PDB file of C-alpha atoms and ligand atoms in Angstrom:
ATOM      1  CA  MET A   1      50.299  10.086  25.099  1.00 55.00           C
ATOM      2  CA  SER A   2      54.049  10.427  25.357  1.00 52.00           C
ATOM      3  CA  ASP A   3      53.507  11.731  28.992  1.00 49.00           C
ATOM      4  CA  PHE A   4      52.777   8.121  29.925  1.00 49.00           C
ATOM      5  CA  ARG A   5      56.360   7.168  29.343  1.00 71.00           C
ATOM      6  CA  THR A   6      57.499   7.511  33.092  1.00 81.00           C
ATOM      7  CA  ARG A   7      54.903   4.835  34.252  1.00 93.00           C
ATOM      8  CA  PRO A   8      53.239   1.917  32.559  1.00 97.00           C
ATOM      9  CA  VAL A   9      50.738   2.573  29.853  1.00 97.00           C
ATOM     10  CA  THR A  10      47.316   1.049  31.070  1.00 98.00           C
ATOM     11  CA  VAL A  11      44.259  -0.020  29.506  1.00 98.00           C
ATOM     12  CA  PRO A  12      42.096   2.826  31.061  1.00 98.00           C
ATOM     13  CA  SER A  13      44.708   5.457  29.600  1.00 97.00           C
ATOM     14  CA  VAL A  14      44.566   3.838  26.194  1.00 98.00           C
ATOM     15  CA  ARG A  15      40.797   3.829  26.373  1.00 98.00           C
ATOM     16  CA  ALA A  16      40.778   7.624  27.090  1.00 98.00           C
ATOM     17  CA  ALA A  17      43.055   8.536  24.360  1.00 98.00           C
ATOM     18  CA  LYS A  18      40.873  10.178  21.857  1.00 98.00           C
ATOM     19  CA  ARG A  19      42.331  12.921  19.770  1.00 98.00           C
ATOM     20  CA  ARG A  20      39.264  14.826  20.024  1.00 98.00           C
ATOM     21  CA  LEU A  21      39.792  15.142  23.868  1.00 98.00           C
ATOM     22  CA  GLY A  22      43.378  16.500  23.099  1.00 98.00           C
ATOM     23  CA  HIS A  23      45.402  13.360  23.334  1.00 98.00           C
ATOM     24  CA  LEU A  24      48.316  12.855  20.972  1.00 97.00           C
ATOM     25  CA  PRO A  25      47.982  10.127  18.606  1.00 98.00           C
ATOM     26  CA  LEU A  26      48.568   6.688  20.084  1.00 98.00           C
ATOM     27  CA  VAL A  27      51.732   4.926  18.661  1.00 98.00           C
ATOM     28  CA  MET A  28      51.778   0.988  18.223  1.00 98.00           C
ATOM     29  CA  VAL A  29      54.243  -1.273  16.699  1.00 98.00           C
ATOM     30  CA  THR A  30      54.615  -4.999  16.666  1.00 98.00           C
ATOM     31  CA  ALA A  31      57.401  -6.892  18.315  1.00 98.00           C
ATOM     32  CA  TYR A  32      57.837 -10.681  18.273  1.00 98.00           C
ATOM     33  CA  ASP A  33      61.052 -11.097  20.394  1.00 98.00           C
ATOM     34  CA  ALA A  34      63.301  -9.320  23.117  1.00 98.00           C
ATOM     35  CA  PRO A  35      65.242  -7.186  20.603  1.00 98.00           C
ATOM     36  CA  GLY A  36      62.014  -5.944  18.978  1.00 98.00           C
ATOM     37  CA  GLY A  37      60.396  -5.409  22.311  1.00 98.00           C
ATOM     38  CA  ARG A  38      63.578  -3.379  23.604  1.00 98.00           C
ATOM     39  CA  ILE A  39      63.615  -1.225  20.314  1.00 98.00           C
ATOM     40  CA  ALA A  40      59.916  -0.427  20.536  1.00 98.00           C
ATOM     41  CA  GLU A  41      60.142   0.443  24.377  1.00 98.00           C
ATOM     42  CA  ALA A  42      63.317   2.660  23.781  1.00 97.00           C
ATOM     43  CA  ALA A  43      61.554   4.479  21.026  1.00 97.00           C
ATOM     44  CA  GLY A  44      58.824   5.123  23.613  1.00 97.00           C
ATOM     45  CA  VAL A  45      55.830   3.776  21.568  1.00 98.00           C
ATOM     46  CA  ASP A  46      52.406   3.551  23.743  1.00 98.00           C
ATOM     47  CA  LEU A  47      51.608   0.158  22.738  1.00 98.00           C
ATOM     48  CA  ILE A  48      53.356  -3.082  21.673  1.00 98.00           C
ATOM     49  CA  LEU A  49      51.458  -5.723  19.757  1.00 99.00           C
ATOM     50  CA  VAL A  50      52.790  -9.260  19.552  1.00 99.00           C
ATOM     51  CA  GLY A  51      50.833  -9.770  16.268  1.00 98.00           C
ATOM     52  CA  ASP A  52      50.023 -12.971  14.693  1.00 98.00           C
ATOM     53  CA  SER A  53      51.888 -11.244  11.711  1.00 98.00           C
ATOM     54  CA  VAL A  54      54.819 -13.140  13.497  1.00 98.00           C
ATOM     55  CA  ALA A  55      53.698 -15.818  10.875  1.00 98.00           C
ATOM     56  CA  ASN A  56      54.601 -13.735   7.926  1.00 96.00           C
ATOM     57  CA  ASN A  57      57.484 -11.711   9.269  1.00 97.00           C
ATOM     58  CA  VAL A  58      59.520 -14.036  11.522  1.00 97.00           C
ATOM     59  CA  LEU A  59      58.211 -17.712  10.639  1.00 98.00           C
ATOM     60  CA  GLY A  60      58.171 -17.649   7.103  1.00 96.00           C
ATOM     61  CA  TYR A  61      54.522 -18.543   6.571  1.00 97.00           C
ATOM     62  CA  GLU A  62      52.330 -17.009   3.745  1.00 95.00           C
ATOM     63  CA  ASP A  63      49.433 -15.852   5.948  1.00 96.00           C
ATOM     64  CA  THR A  64      48.493 -15.651   9.539  1.00 98.00           C
ATOM     65  CA  LEU A  65      46.512 -18.790   9.667  1.00 98.00           C
ATOM     66  CA  GLN A  66      49.291 -21.155  10.704  1.00 97.00           C
ATOM     67  CA  VAL A  67      50.067 -19.672  14.163  1.00 98.00           C
ATOM     68  CA  THR A  68      48.866 -21.367  17.317  1.00 98.00           C
ATOM     69  CA  VAL A  69      48.248 -20.218  20.920  1.00 98.00           C
ATOM     70  CA  GLY A  70      51.380 -22.004  21.884  1.00 98.00           C
ATOM     71  CA  ASP A  71      53.281 -19.904  19.058  1.00 98.00           C
ATOM     72  CA  MET A  72      51.730 -16.591  20.235  1.00 98.00           C
ATOM     73  CA  ALA A  73      52.556 -17.363  24.034  1.00 99.00           C
ATOM     74  CA  HIS A  74      56.114 -18.022  23.074  1.00 98.00           C
ATOM     75  CA  HIS A  75      56.673 -14.821  21.542  1.00 99.00           C
ATOM     76  CA  THR A  76      54.720 -12.719  23.935  1.00 99.00           C
ATOM     77  CA  ALA A  77      56.842 -14.202  26.709  1.00 99.00           C
ATOM     78  CA  ALA A  78      59.801 -13.304  24.934  1.00 99.00           C
ATOM     79  CA  VAL A  79      58.708  -9.593  24.696  1.00 99.00           C
ATOM     80  CA  ALA A  80      57.171  -9.488  28.195  1.00 98.00           C
ATOM     81  CA  ARG A  81      60.666 -10.510  29.674  1.00 98.00           C
ATOM     82  CA  THR A  82      61.916  -7.035  28.559  1.00 98.00           C
ATOM     83  CA  ARG A  83      59.379  -5.595  30.863  1.00 98.00           C
ATOM     84  CA  PRO A  84      58.117  -2.661  28.719  1.00 98.00           C
ATOM     85  CA  LEU A  85      56.254   0.289  30.100  1.00 98.00           C
ATOM     86  CA  ALA A  86      54.369   0.233  26.872  1.00 98.00           C
ATOM     87  CA  LEU A  87      50.956  -1.783  26.995  1.00 98.00           C
ATOM     88  CA  LEU A  88      51.648  -5.167  25.795  1.00 99.00           C
ATOM     89  CA  VAL A  89      48.758  -6.555  23.526  1.00 99.00           C
ATOM     90  CA  ALA A  90      48.781 -10.081  22.093  1.00 99.00           C
ATOM     91  CA  ASP A  91      46.904 -11.479  19.152  1.00 98.00           C
ATOM     92  CA  LEU A  92      44.638 -14.268  19.575  1.00 99.00           C
ATOM     93  CA  PRO A  93      45.361 -16.395  16.587  1.00 98.00           C
ATOM     94  CA  TRP A  94      42.971 -17.987  14.149  1.00 98.00           C
ATOM     95  CA  MET A  95      40.476 -20.635  15.574  1.00 98.00           C
ATOM     96  CA  SER A  96      41.450 -19.676  19.087  1.00 98.00           C
ATOM     97  CA  TYR A  97      38.247 -17.728  19.597  1.00 98.00           C
ATOM     98  CA  HIS A  98      35.995 -18.761  16.883  1.00 97.00           C
ATOM     99  CA  LEU A  99      34.252 -21.639  18.456  1.00 96.00           C
ATOM    100  CA  ASP A 100      32.866 -20.636  21.872  1.00 96.00           C
ATOM    101  CA  PRO A 101      33.489 -18.112  24.492  1.00 98.00           C
ATOM    102  CA  ALA A 102      34.883 -20.617  27.279  1.00 98.00           C
ATOM    103  CA  ASP A 103      37.532 -21.721  24.592  1.00 98.00           C
ATOM    104  CA  THR A 104      38.222 -18.042  23.963  1.00 98.00           C
ATOM    105  CA  VAL A 105      38.825 -17.199  27.541  1.00 98.00           C
ATOM    106  CA  ARG A 106      41.132 -20.144  28.173  1.00 98.00           C
ATOM    107  CA  ASN A 107      43.169 -19.289  25.202  1.00 98.00           C
ATOM    108  CA  ALA A 108      43.398 -15.660  26.143  1.00 99.00           C
ATOM    109  CA  ALA A 109      44.342 -16.639  29.575  1.00 98.00           C
ATOM    110  CA  VAL A 110      47.425 -18.316  28.121  1.00 99.00           C
ATOM    111  CA  LEU A 111      48.423 -14.869  26.511  1.00 99.00           C
ATOM    112  CA  ILE A 112      47.765 -13.153  29.665  1.00 99.00           C
ATOM    113  CA  ARG A 113      50.084 -15.624  31.717  1.00 98.00           C
ATOM    114  CA  ALA A 114      52.653 -15.206  29.104  1.00 98.00           C
ATOM    115  CA  GLY A 115      52.858 -11.512  29.981  1.00 98.00           C
ATOM    116  CA  ALA A 116      50.123  -9.864  27.734  1.00 99.00           C
ATOM    117  CA  LYS A 117      48.096  -7.126  29.416  1.00 98.00           C
ATOM    118  CA  ALA A 118      45.341  -7.455  26.837  1.00 99.00           C
ATOM    119  CA  VAL A 119      44.349  -9.596  23.695  1.00 99.00           C
ATOM    120  CA  LYS A 120      43.249  -8.541  20.310  1.00 99.00           C
ATOM    121  CA  LEU A 121      40.775 -10.487  18.182  1.00 98.00           C
ATOM    122  CA  GLU A 122      39.505  -9.744  14.506  1.00 98.00           C
ATOM    123  CA  GLY A 123      35.789  -9.386  13.496  1.00 98.00           C
ATOM    124  CA  GLY A 124      32.531  -7.780  14.155  1.00 98.00           C
ATOM    125  CA  ARG A 125      29.201  -8.684  15.596  1.00 98.00           C
ATOM    126  CA  THR A 126      29.904 -12.484  15.193  1.00 98.00           C
ATOM    127  CA  ARG A 127      32.461 -12.124  17.969  1.00 98.00           C
ATOM    128  CA  LEU A 128      30.198 -10.332  20.512  1.00 98.00           C
ATOM    129  CA  PRO A 129      29.838 -13.524  22.804  1.00 98.00           C
ATOM    130  CA  MET A 130      33.444 -13.946  22.904  1.00 98.00           C
ATOM    131  CA  ILE A 131      34.109 -10.290  23.504  1.00 98.00           C
ATOM    132  CA  SER A 132      31.537 -10.140  26.333  1.00 98.00           C
ATOM    133  CA  ALA A 133      33.117 -13.524  28.065  1.00 98.00           C
ATOM    134  CA  LEU A 134      36.535 -11.747  27.969  1.00 98.00           C
ATOM    135  CA  VAL A 135      35.358  -8.584  29.503  1.00 98.00           C
ATOM    136  CA  ASP A 136      33.332 -10.672  31.915  1.00 98.00           C
ATOM    137  CA  THR A 137      36.673 -12.639  33.008  1.00 98.00           C
ATOM    138  CA  GLU A 138      38.582  -9.158  33.282  1.00 98.00           C
ATOM    139  CA  ILE A 139      40.526  -9.751  30.219  1.00 98.00           C
ATOM    140  CA  PRO A 140      40.775  -6.316  28.362  1.00 98.00           C
ATOM    141  CA  VAL A 141      40.239  -6.849  24.550  1.00 98.00           C
ATOM    142  CA  MET A 142      41.026  -4.788  21.568  1.00 99.00           C
ATOM    143  CA  GLY A 143      39.055  -5.174  18.397  1.00 98.00           C
ATOM    144  CA  HIS A 144      40.222  -5.295  14.886  1.00 98.00           C
ATOM    145  CA  LEU A 145      38.077  -4.503  11.722  1.00 98.00           C
ATOM    146  CA  GLY A 146      38.299  -3.821   8.158  1.00 98.00           C
ATOM    147  CA  LEU A 147      41.025  -5.775   6.361  1.00 98.00           C
ATOM    148  CA  THR A 148      41.202  -8.659   8.900  1.00 98.00           C
ATOM    149  CA  PRO A 149      44.335 -10.920   7.804  1.00 97.00           C
ATOM    150  CA  GLN A 150      42.698 -13.930   9.296  1.00 98.00           C
ATOM    151  CA  SER A 151      39.789 -13.702   6.610  1.00 96.00           C
ATOM    152  CA  VAL A 152      42.105 -13.784   3.724  1.00 96.00           C
ATOM    153  CA  ASN A 153      40.589 -16.717   2.087  1.00 96.00           C
ATOM    154  CA  VAL A 154      37.016 -15.041   2.377  1.00 94.00           C
ATOM    155  CA  MET A 155      38.285 -11.653   1.319  1.00 95.00           C
ATOM    156  CA  GLY A 156      40.139 -13.312  -1.652  1.00 94.00           C
ATOM    157  CA  GLY A 157      43.383 -11.737  -0.860  1.00 93.00           C
ATOM    158  CA  HIS A 158      44.681  -8.666   1.409  1.00 93.00           C
ATOM    159  CA  ARG A 159      42.179  -6.219  -0.146  1.00 94.00           C
ATOM    160  CA  VAL A 160      40.852  -2.756   1.031  1.00 96.00           C
ATOM    161  CA  GLN A 161      37.551  -3.238   2.697  1.00 96.00           C
ATOM    162  CA  GLY A 162      34.474  -1.084   3.065  1.00 96.00           C
ATOM    163  CA  ARG A 163      34.610   0.631  -0.359  1.00 96.00           C
ATOM    164  CA  GLU A 164      30.991   0.167  -1.181  1.00 97.00           C
ATOM    165  CA  ALA A 165      28.302   1.911   0.871  1.00 97.00           C
ATOM    166  CA  ALA A 166      26.705  -1.372   2.257  1.00 97.00           C
ATOM    167  CA  ALA A 167      30.111  -2.666   3.309  1.00 97.00           C
ATOM    168  CA  ALA A 168      30.836   0.664   4.948  1.00 98.00           C
ATOM    169  CA  GLU A 169      27.727   0.693   6.723  1.00 98.00           C
ATOM    170  CA  ARG A 170      28.324  -2.909   8.165  1.00 98.00           C
ATOM    171  CA  LEU A 171      31.740  -1.878   9.339  1.00 98.00           C
ATOM    172  CA  VAL A 172      30.219   1.007  11.306  1.00 98.00           C
ATOM    173  CA  GLU A 173      27.543  -1.154  12.770  1.00 98.00           C
ATOM    174  CA  ASP A 174      30.266  -3.674  13.748  1.00 98.00           C
ATOM    175  CA  ALA A 175      32.556  -1.163  15.183  1.00 98.00           C
ATOM    176  CA  ARG A 176      29.591   0.283  17.371  1.00 98.00           C
ATOM    177  CA  ALA A 177      28.669  -3.282  18.345  1.00 98.00           C
ATOM    178  CA  ILE A 178      32.076  -4.352  19.508  1.00 98.00           C
ATOM    179  CA  ALA A 179      33.063  -1.070  21.244  1.00 98.00           C
ATOM    180  CA  ASP A 180      29.588  -1.225  23.202  1.00 98.00           C
ATOM    181  CA  ALA A 181      30.446  -4.935  24.143  1.00 98.00           C
ATOM    182  CA  GLY A 182      33.605  -3.583  25.754  1.00 98.00           C
ATOM    183  CA  CYS A 183      36.544  -3.325  23.470  1.00 98.00           C
ATOM    184  CA  PHE A 184      38.858  -0.785  24.827  1.00 98.00           C
ATOM    185  CA  ALA A 185      40.424   0.326  21.514  1.00 99.00           C
ATOM    186  CA  LEU A 186      39.927  -0.755  17.788  1.00 98.00           C
ATOM    187  CA  VAL A 187      42.373  -1.405  15.237  1.00 98.00           C
ATOM    188  CA  ILE A 188      41.053  -0.255  11.781  1.00 98.00           C
ATOM    189  CA  GLU A 189      43.136  -1.899   8.892  1.00 98.00           C
ATOM    190  CA  GLY A 190      42.767  -1.211   5.156  1.00 98.00           C
ATOM    191  CA  VAL A 191      39.706   0.918   4.644  1.00 98.00           C
ATOM    192  CA  PRO A 192      39.348   4.261   2.936  1.00 98.00           C
ATOM    193  CA  ALA A 193      40.589   7.197   4.986  1.00 98.00           C
ATOM    194  CA  ALA A 194      37.094   8.733   5.033  1.00 98.00           C
ATOM    195  CA  LEU A 195      35.473   5.610   6.613  1.00 98.00           C
ATOM    196  CA  ALA A 196      38.282   5.448   9.238  1.00 98.00           C
ATOM    197  CA  THR A 197      37.576   8.989  10.139  1.00 98.00           C
ATOM    198  CA  LEU A 198      33.867   8.489  10.277  1.00 98.00           C
ATOM    199  CA  LEU A 199      34.464   5.337  12.529  1.00 98.00           C
ATOM    200  CA  THR A 200      36.931   7.353  14.712  1.00 98.00           C
ATOM    201  CA  ASP A 201      34.077  10.219  15.067  1.00 98.00           C
ATOM    202  CA  GLU A 202      31.598   7.498  15.887  1.00 97.00           C
ATOM    203  CA  LEU A 203      33.223   5.809  18.475  1.00 98.00           C
ATOM    204  CA  ASP A 204      34.118   6.655  22.176  1.00 98.00           C
ATOM    205  CA  VAL A 205      37.154   4.527  22.324  1.00 98.00           C
ATOM    206  CA  PRO A 206      40.292   5.086  20.231  1.00 98.00           C
ATOM    207  CA  THR A 207      40.871   3.743  16.757  1.00 98.00           C
ATOM    208  CA  ILE A 208      44.324   2.793  15.623  1.00 98.00           C
ATOM    209  CA  GLY A 209      44.862   2.783  12.065  1.00 98.00           C
ATOM    210  CA  ILE A 210      46.990   0.686   9.547  1.00 98.00           C
ATOM    211  CA  GLY A 211      46.387   1.721   5.994  1.00 98.00           C
ATOM    212  CA  ALA A 212      43.376   3.570   7.192  1.00 98.00           C
ATOM    213  CA  GLY A 213      44.573   7.232   6.773  1.00 98.00           C
ATOM    214  CA  PRO A 214      45.474  10.109   8.974  1.00 98.00           C
ATOM    215  CA  GLY A 215      42.113  10.355  10.626  1.00 98.00           C
ATOM    216  CA  CYS A 216      42.458   7.673  13.389  1.00 98.00           C
ATOM    217  CA  ASP A 217      43.313   8.312  17.011  1.00 98.00           C
ATOM    218  CA  GLY A 218      46.632   6.302  16.568  1.00 98.00           C
ATOM    219  CA  GLN A 219      48.673   4.397  14.156  1.00 98.00           C
ATOM    220  CA  VAL A 220      50.185   1.016  14.140  1.00 98.00           C
ATOM    221  CA  LEU A 221      52.924  -0.531  11.707  1.00 98.00           C
ATOM    222  CA  VAL A 222      54.657  -3.741  11.685  1.00 98.00           C
ATOM    223  CA  LEU A 223      58.092  -3.182  13.069  1.00 98.00           C
ATOM    224  CA  HIS A 224      59.803  -5.370  10.174  1.00 98.00           C
ATOM    225  CA  ASP A 225      57.990  -3.361   7.602  1.00 98.00           C
ATOM    226  CA  LEU A 226      59.017   0.230   9.007  1.00 98.00           C
ATOM    227  CA  LEU A 227      62.528  -0.942   9.744  1.00 98.00           C
ATOM    228  CA  GLY A 228      62.835  -2.228   6.043  1.00 97.00           C
ATOM    229  CA  LEU A 229      63.387  -5.822   6.999  1.00 96.00           C
ATOM    230  CA  ASN A 230      60.931  -7.015   4.444  1.00 91.00           C
ATOM    231  CA  GLN A 231      61.723  -6.707   0.706  1.00 86.00           C
ATOM    232  CA  TRP A 232      57.879  -6.039  -0.139  1.00 90.00           C
ATOM    233  CA  ALA A 233      55.647  -3.906   2.014  1.00 92.00           C
ATOM    234  CA  PRO A 234      52.207  -2.681   1.256  1.00 94.00           C
ATOM    235  CA  LYS A 235      51.463   0.908   0.006  1.00 95.00           C
ATOM    236  CA  PHE A 236      50.513   2.202   3.534  1.00 96.00           C
ATOM    237  CA  VAL A 237      53.919   1.426   4.891  1.00 97.00           C
ATOM    238  CA  ARG A 238      56.462   4.052   5.240  1.00 97.00           C
ATOM    239  CA  ARG A 239      60.088   2.735   5.643  1.00 97.00           C
ATOM    240  CA  TYR A 240      62.023   4.442   8.211  1.00 98.00           C
ATOM    241  CA  GLY A 241      65.033   2.113   7.780  1.00 97.00           C
ATOM    242  CA  ASN A 242      66.811  -0.244   5.381  1.00 96.00           C
ATOM    243  CA  LEU A 243      67.803  -2.811   7.813  1.00 97.00           C
ATOM    244  CA  GLU A 244      67.676  -5.846   5.388  1.00 96.00           C
ATOM    245  CA  VAL A 245      70.436  -4.088   3.136  1.00 96.00           C
ATOM    246  CA  GLU A 246      72.443  -3.027   6.203  1.00 97.00           C
ATOM    247  CA  ALA A 247      72.310  -6.328   7.667  1.00 97.00           C
ATOM    248  CA  THR A 248      73.224  -8.035   4.430  1.00 97.00           C
ATOM    249  CA  GLU A 249      76.284  -5.789   3.974  1.00 98.00           C
ATOM    250  CA  ALA A 250      77.353  -6.541   7.536  1.00 98.00           C
ATOM    251  CA  VAL A 251      77.237 -10.261   7.071  1.00 98.00           C
ATOM    252  CA  THR A 252      78.872  -9.902   3.693  1.00 98.00           C
ATOM    253  CA  ALA A 253      81.670  -7.949   5.270  1.00 98.00           C
ATOM    254  CA  PHE A 254      82.148 -10.509   8.006  1.00 98.00           C
ATOM    255  CA  ALA A 255      82.286 -13.432   5.433  1.00 98.00           C
ATOM    256  CA  ALA A 256      84.872 -11.382   3.502  1.00 98.00           C
ATOM    257  CA  ASP A 257      87.134 -10.836   6.627  1.00 98.00           C
ATOM    258  CA  VAL A 258      86.962 -14.341   7.515  1.00 98.00           C
ATOM    259  CA  ARG A 259      88.188 -15.599   4.053  1.00 98.00           C
ATOM    260  CA  SER A 260      90.801 -13.038   3.835  1.00 98.00           C
ATOM    261  CA  GLY A 261      92.097 -13.700   7.345  1.00 98.00           C
ATOM    262  CA  ALA A 262      91.363 -10.263   8.582  1.00 98.00           C
ATOM    263  CA  PHE A 263      88.890 -11.747  11.297  1.00 98.00           C
ATOM    264  CA  PRO A 264      89.535 -12.360  14.059  1.00 98.00           C
ATOM    265  CA  GLY A 265      92.385 -10.020  14.823  1.00 97.00           C
ATOM    266  CA  ASP A 266      94.597  -9.441  17.955  1.00 97.00           C
ATOM    267  CA  ALA A 267      91.833  -7.318  19.666  1.00 97.00           C
ATOM    268  CA  GLU A 268      89.367 -10.239  19.207  1.00 97.00           C
ATOM    269  CA  SER A 269      91.405 -12.840  20.550  1.00 98.00           C
ATOM    270  CA  TYR A 270      92.341 -13.928  24.108  1.00 98.00           C
ATOM    271  CA  HIS A 271      95.923 -13.984  25.425  1.00 95.00           C
TER     272      HIS A 271
HETATM  273  O1  KIV B   1      49.338  -9.019  13.510  1.00 53.75           O
HETATM  274  C1  KIV B   1      49.390  -7.702  13.250  1.00 53.75           C
HETATM  275  O2  KIV B   1      50.545  -7.439  12.881  1.00 53.75           O
HETATM  276  C2  KIV B   1      48.400  -6.923  13.338  1.00 53.75           C
HETATM  277  C3  KIV B   1      48.553  -5.589  12.880  1.00 53.75           C
HETATM  278  C4  KIV B   1      48.558  -5.359  11.331  1.00 53.75           C
HETATM  279  C5  KIV B   1      47.600  -4.509  13.508  1.00 53.75           C
HETATM  280  O3  KIV B   1      47.237  -7.322  13.528  1.00 53.75           O
END
């Protein structure tokens, strides 16, 4: 999809981006603020996800269940102000789409008005009425199956899903159902690589994997994980930077310069 970088990436262009049709793998990263949005855009990613993982990566919560629609709108607006060409997708947080379709649409509209071009929600067939309501109100929706972090308490932790045949079959049925209901792409998280490949072959919309092996139509990572801003990261993360260490060294050097009188110098002073 790198040919999209001269003009905005759109929902239809993502929907069509199946690797089996010759498309390059889709690239998605999270961003939660303007610097993150600028970095992702400058790197030429196809999609920027304002994930509810802002909870763990920025706000210091243990899980994603703590963030609200207001929190998500706040962070979505910050990324949207950078006016990325990448498609900006915002996560619907826990309990913003679980009760009824009208509530779901109202909450999604808050994120769209904050600058998102699409929303993402977690879950399978139980979400069909909400997905249909979003599609009916012209709000593009991305699905998210497998290890769905908002289900952390039901799953008993962040565990790989779909290892047993019955669970894998349920995932395939869920994927077919939400794709048929109108999801334009599906995030597949934390499932065996063979299952993710099967899902990718089954579906006409692209799959974007995270901890789901190389067989998907695209890959997503959390920006803070790939930059090395988190001390711990799951097995599926590849670190492309070590920014926490670099940032700590920079602040340590600043502190030492202040204490020794080396900062500010003449060049950093007004005359
Ligand atoms: O919130 C998030 O970061 C996500 C990704 C893991 C896909 O949903």
